[in-house]
Coordinates of C-alpha atoms and ligand atoms in Angstrom, one line a residue:
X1 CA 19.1 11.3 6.4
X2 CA 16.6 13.6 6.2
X3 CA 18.6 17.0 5.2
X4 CA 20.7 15.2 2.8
X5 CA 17.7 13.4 1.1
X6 CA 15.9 17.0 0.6
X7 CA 18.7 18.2 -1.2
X8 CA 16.7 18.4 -4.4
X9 CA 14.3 20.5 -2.6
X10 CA 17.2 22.9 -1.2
X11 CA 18.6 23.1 -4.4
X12 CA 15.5 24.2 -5.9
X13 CA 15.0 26.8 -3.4
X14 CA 18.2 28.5 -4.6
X15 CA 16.2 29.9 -8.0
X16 CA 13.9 32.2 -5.3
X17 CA 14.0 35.6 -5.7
X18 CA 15.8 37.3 -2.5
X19 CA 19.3 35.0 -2.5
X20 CA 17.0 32.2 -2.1
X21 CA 15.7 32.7 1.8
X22 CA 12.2 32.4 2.2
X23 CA 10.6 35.6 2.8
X24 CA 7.2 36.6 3.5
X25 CA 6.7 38.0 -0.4
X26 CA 8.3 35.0 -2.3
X27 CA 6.3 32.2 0.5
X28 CA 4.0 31.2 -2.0
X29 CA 6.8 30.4 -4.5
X30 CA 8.5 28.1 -2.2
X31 CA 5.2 26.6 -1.6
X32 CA 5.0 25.9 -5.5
X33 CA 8.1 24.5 -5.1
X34 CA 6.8 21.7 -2.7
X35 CA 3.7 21.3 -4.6
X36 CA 6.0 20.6 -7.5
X37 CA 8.1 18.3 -6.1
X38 CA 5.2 16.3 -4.8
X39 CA 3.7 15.9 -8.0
X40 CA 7.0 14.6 -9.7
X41 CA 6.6 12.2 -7.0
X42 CA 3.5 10.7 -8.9
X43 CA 1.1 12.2 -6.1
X44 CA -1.8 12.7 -7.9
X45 CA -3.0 16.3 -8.5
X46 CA -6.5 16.5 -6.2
X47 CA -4.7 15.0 -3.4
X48 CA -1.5 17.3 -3.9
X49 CA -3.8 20.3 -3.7
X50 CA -5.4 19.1 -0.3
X51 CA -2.4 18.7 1.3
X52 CA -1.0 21.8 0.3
X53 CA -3.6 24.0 1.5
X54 CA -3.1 21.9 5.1
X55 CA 0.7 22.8 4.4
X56 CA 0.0 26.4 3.8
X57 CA -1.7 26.8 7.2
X58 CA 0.9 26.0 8.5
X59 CA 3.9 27.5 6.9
X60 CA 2.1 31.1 6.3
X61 CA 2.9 31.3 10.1
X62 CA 5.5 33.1 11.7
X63 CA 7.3 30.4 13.0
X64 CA 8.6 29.3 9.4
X65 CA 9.8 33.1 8.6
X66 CA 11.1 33.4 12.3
X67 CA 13.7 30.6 12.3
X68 CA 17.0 30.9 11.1
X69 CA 16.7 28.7 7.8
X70 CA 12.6 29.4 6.7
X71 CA 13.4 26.9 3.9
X72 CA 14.5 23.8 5.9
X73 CA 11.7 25.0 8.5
X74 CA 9.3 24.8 5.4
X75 CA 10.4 21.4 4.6
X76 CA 10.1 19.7 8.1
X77 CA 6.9 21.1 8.0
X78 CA 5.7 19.3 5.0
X79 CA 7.5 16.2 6.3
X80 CA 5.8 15.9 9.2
X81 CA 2.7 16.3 7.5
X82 CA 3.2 13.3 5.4
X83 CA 4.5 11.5 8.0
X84 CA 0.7 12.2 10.0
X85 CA -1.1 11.9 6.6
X86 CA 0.5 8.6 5.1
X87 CA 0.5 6.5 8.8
X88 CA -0.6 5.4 11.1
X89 CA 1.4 2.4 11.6
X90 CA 0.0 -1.0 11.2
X91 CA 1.9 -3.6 10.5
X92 CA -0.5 -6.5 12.5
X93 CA -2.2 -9.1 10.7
X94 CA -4.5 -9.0 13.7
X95 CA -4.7 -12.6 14.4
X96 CA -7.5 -14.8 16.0
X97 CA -6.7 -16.6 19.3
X98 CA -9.4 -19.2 19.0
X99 CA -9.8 -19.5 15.3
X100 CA -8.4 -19.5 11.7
X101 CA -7.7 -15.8 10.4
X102 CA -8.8 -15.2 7.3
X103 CA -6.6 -12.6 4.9
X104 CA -8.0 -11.6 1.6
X105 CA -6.0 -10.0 -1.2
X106 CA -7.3 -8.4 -4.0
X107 CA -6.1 -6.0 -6.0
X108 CA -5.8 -5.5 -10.7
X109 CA -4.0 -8.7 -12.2
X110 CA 0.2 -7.6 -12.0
X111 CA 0.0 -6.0 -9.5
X112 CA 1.8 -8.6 -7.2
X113 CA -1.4 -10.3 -5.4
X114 CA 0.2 -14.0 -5.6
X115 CA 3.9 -12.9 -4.6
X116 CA 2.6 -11.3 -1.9
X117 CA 0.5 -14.4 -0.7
X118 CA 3.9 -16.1 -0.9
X119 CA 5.7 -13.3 1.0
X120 CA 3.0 -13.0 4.1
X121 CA 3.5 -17.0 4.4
X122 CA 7.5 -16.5 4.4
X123 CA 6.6 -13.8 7.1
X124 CA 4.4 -16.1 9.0
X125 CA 6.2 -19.1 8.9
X126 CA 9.0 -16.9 10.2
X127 CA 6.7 -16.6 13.3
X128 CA 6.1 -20.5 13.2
X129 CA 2.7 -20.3 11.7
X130 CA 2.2 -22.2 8.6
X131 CA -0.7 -20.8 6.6
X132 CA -3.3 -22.5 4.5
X133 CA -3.5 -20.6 0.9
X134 CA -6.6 -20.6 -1.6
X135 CA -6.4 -20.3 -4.9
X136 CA -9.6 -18.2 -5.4
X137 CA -8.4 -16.9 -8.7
X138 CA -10.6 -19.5 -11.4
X139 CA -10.2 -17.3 -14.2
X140 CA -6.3 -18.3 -14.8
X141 CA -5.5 -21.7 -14.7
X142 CA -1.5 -20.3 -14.6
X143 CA -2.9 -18.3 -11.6
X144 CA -4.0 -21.7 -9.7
X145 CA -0.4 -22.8 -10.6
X146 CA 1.5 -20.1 -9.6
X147 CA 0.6 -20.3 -6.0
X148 CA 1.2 -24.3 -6.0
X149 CA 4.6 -23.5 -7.0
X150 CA 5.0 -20.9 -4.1
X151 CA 3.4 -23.7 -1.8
X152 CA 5.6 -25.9 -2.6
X153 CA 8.9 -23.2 -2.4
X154 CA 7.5 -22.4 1.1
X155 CA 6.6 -25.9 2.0
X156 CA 2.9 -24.8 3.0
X157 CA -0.6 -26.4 1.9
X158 CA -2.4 -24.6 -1.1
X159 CA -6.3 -25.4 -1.7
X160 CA -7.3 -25.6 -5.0
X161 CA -10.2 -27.4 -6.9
X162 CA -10.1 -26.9 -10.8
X163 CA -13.3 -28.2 -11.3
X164 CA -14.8 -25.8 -9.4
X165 CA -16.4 -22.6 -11.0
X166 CA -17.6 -20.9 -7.9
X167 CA -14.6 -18.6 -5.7
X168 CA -16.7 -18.2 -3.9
X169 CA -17.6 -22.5 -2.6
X170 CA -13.7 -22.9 -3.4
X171 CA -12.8 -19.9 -0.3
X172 CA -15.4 -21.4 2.0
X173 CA -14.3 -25.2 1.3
X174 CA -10.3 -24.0 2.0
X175 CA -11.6 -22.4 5.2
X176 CA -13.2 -25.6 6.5
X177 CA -9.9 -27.6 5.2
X178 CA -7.9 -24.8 7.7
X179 CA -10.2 -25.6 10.7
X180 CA -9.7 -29.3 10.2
X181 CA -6.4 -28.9 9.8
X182 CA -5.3 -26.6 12.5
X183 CA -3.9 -23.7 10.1
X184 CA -4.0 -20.7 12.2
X185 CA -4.2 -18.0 8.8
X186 CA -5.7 -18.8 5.3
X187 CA -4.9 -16.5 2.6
X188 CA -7.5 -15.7 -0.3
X189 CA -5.7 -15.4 -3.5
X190 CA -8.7 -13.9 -5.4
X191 CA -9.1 -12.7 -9.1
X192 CA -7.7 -9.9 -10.8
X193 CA -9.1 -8.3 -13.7
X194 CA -6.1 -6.1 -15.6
X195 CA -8.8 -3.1 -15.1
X196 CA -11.8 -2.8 -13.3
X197 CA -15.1 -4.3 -14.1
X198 CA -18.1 -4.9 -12.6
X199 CA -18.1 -8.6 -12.9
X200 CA -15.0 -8.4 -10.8
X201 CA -16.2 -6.8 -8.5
X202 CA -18.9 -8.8 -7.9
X203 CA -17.3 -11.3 -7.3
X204 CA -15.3 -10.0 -4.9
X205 CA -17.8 -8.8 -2.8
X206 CA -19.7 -12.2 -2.9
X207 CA -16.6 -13.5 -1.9
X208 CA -16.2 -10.9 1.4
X209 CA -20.0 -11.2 2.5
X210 CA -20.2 -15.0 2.3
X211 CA -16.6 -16.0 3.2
X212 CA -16.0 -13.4 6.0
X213 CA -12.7 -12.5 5.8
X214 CA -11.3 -10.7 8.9
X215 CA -8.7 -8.9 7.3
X216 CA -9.3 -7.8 3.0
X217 CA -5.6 -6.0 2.0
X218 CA -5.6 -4.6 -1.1
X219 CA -2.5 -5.2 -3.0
X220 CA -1.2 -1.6 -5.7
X221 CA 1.8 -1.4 -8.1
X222 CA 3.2 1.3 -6.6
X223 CA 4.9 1.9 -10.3
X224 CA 1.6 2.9 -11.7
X225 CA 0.5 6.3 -10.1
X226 CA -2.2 7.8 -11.4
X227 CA -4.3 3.9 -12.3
X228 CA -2.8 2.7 -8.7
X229 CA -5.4 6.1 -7.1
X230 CA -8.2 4.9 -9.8
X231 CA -8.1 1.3 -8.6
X232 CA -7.7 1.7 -5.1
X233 CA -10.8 4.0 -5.0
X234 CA -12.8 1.6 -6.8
X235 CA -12.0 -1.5 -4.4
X236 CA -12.5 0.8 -1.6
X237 CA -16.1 1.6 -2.8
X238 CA -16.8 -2.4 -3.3
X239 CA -14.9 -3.8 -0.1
X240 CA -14.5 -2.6 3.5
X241 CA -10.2 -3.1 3.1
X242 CA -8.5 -3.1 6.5
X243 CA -5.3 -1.8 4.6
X244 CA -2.8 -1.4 1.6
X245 CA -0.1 -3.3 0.3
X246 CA 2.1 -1.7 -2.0
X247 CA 4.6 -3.5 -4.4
X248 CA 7.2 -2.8 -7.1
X249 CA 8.5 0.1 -4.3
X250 CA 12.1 -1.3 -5.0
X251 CA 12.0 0.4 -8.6
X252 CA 12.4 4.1 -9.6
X253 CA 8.7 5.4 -8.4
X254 CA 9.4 8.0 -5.5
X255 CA 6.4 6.4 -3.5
X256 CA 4.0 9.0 -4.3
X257 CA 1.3 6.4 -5.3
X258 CA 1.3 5.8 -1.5
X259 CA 0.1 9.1 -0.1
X260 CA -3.1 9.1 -2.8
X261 CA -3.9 5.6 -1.8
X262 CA -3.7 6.6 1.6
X263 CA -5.7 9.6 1.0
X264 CA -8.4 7.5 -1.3
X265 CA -8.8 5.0 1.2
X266 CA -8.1 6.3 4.3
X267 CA -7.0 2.7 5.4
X268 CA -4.0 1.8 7.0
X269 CA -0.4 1.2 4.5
X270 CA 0.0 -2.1 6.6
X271 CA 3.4 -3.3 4.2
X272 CA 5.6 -2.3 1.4
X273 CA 6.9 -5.1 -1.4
X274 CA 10.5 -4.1 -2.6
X275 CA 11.6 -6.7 -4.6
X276 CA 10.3 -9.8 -6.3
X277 CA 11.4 -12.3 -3.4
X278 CA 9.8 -13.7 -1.0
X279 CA 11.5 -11.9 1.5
X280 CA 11.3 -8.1 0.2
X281 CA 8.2 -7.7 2.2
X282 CA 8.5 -4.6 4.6
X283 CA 6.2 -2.8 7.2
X284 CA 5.4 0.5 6.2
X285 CA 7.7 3.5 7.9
X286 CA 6.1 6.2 6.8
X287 CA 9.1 8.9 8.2
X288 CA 11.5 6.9 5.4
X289 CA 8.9 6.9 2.9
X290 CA 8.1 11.0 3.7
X291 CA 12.0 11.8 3.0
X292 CA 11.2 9.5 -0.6
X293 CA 8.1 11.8 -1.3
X294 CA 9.9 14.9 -0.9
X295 CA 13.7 14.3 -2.6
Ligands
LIG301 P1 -0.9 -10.8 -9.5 O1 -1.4 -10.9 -10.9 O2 -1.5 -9.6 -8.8 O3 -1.1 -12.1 -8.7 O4 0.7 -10.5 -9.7 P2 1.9 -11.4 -9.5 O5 2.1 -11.8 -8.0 O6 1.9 -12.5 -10.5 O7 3.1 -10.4 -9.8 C1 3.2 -9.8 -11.1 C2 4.7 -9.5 -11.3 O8 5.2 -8.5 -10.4 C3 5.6 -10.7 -11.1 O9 6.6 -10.7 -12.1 C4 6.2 -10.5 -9.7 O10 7.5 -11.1 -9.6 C5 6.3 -9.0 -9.7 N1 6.3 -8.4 -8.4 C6 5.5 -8.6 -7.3 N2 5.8 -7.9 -6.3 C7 6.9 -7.2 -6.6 C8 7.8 -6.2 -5.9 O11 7.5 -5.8 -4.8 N3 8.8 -5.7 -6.6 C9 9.1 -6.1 -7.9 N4 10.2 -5.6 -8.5 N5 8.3 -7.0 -8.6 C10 7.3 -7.5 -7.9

């Protein structure tokens, strides 16, 4: 899988000079080729750079020059760096023996916050828990709606209160509801904003010092590259996230998005979304998702 999935790269190798082997004077341009390949993989530019000059270490030593093909030696060389950078691999929701676990999802309105919240309770009901969800997101009444549809689909309990103006009262009223009620995992929807705003954030934070979540995942459209980096370093400067969700990972984007999250965040990518379904919910592999990065 591997080799055949770096055929791009191999191909591109062909244009060095020297009957395209790698050779100690034309290194740097195979470099550039890698650099190049990450960036039309949506990695963003700063975090391309650092990587690279990890990658150069590395490949400026003899070993690469030594082996028999220098440019597939090159490329397992940047693969397994990926493979360090983007894991390690988490997919655990970490939950309490003796009491309810509380998941919080945030994340910029669209990028898939309330599917996933319907996807971790297909996942956990798969496991026989049945989770308690919150709609935590006051701002849109369709957003309250949306995840009593999904409760419903998935035949789980969904705390709302419409009256309520505080997320904050509504989060600590559905955690009480799970203790009484024996739900093992409640799951925060919260608000999204469509970019990021102070009020938001706020929020947000009042939500994670008063509630105290024991897991806060935040949830990126992976189609959105560049904006997914900007947002994920915002919500990592607000929140202390225990991981990354990534959606939309089933369209065209080559998964780029992931490594500059990972970089930004340093937290673990704990699943992938690949499809709108409540079943497209995957742990994270980074060795597949390295081979993506570097077609
Ligand atoms: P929220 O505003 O963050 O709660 O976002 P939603 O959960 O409402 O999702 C926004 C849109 O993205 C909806 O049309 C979802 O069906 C879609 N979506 C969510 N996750 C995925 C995914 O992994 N793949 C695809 N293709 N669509 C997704």
């Amino acid at each position: 899988m591997f080799d055949s999935l770096s055929e791009g790269l191999q191909s591109a190798f062909k244009s060095l000079s020297g009957k395209g082997k790698l050779t100690e004077s034309n290194m740097r341009d195979g470099l550039k080729i890698v650099e190049e390949s990450l960036l039309e993989s949506d990695v963003s530019y700063s975090v391309v750079k650092d990587f690279m000059s990890h990658v150069s270490d590395k490949a400026l030593g003899k070993r690469v020059l030594l082996s028999l093909r220098p440019q597939e030696e090159l490329v397992r060389i940047v693969h397994e760096e990926l493979v360090e950078t983007l894991g390690p691999v988490d997919p655990s929701l970490h939950l309490n023996a003796d009491r309810p676990t509380i998941l919080m999802l945030c994340g910029l309105q669209g990028s898939g916050k309330t599917t996933t919240c319907g996807k971790l309770t297909q996942m956990l009901r798969e496991q026989k828990i049945e989770p308690l969800l919150v709609a935590a997101d006051l701002q849109r009444p369709a957003a309250i709606e949306q995840l009593k549809v999904i409760g419903e689909q998935l035949g789980v309990p969904v705390h709302t209160e419409t009256d309520h103006q505080d997320p904050v009262k509504v989060c600590q009223n559905g955690v009480a509801r799970a203790k009484r009620d024996g739900n093992r995992v409640v799951i925060l929807d919260t608000a999204g904003r469509l970019a990021i705003d102070e009020e938001l954030m706020a929020q947000l934070k009042k939500i994670d010092r008063k509630v105290g979540p024991d897991q806060v995942y935040l949830v990126v459209d992976g189609m959105t590259g560049q904006d997914a980096v900007n947002s994920a370093g915002a919500f990592n400067d607000a929140l202390e996230l225990d991981g990354v969700i990534m959606t939309k990972l089933d369209g065209d984007a080559r998964g780029g998005a992931l490594l500059s999250v990972k970089q930004v965040t340093g937290v673990p990518i704990k699943f992938i979304g690949t499809g709108e379904r409540f079943d497209a919910l995957e742990p994270f592999r980074p060795e597949g998702m390295a081979s993506r990065i570097l077609q």
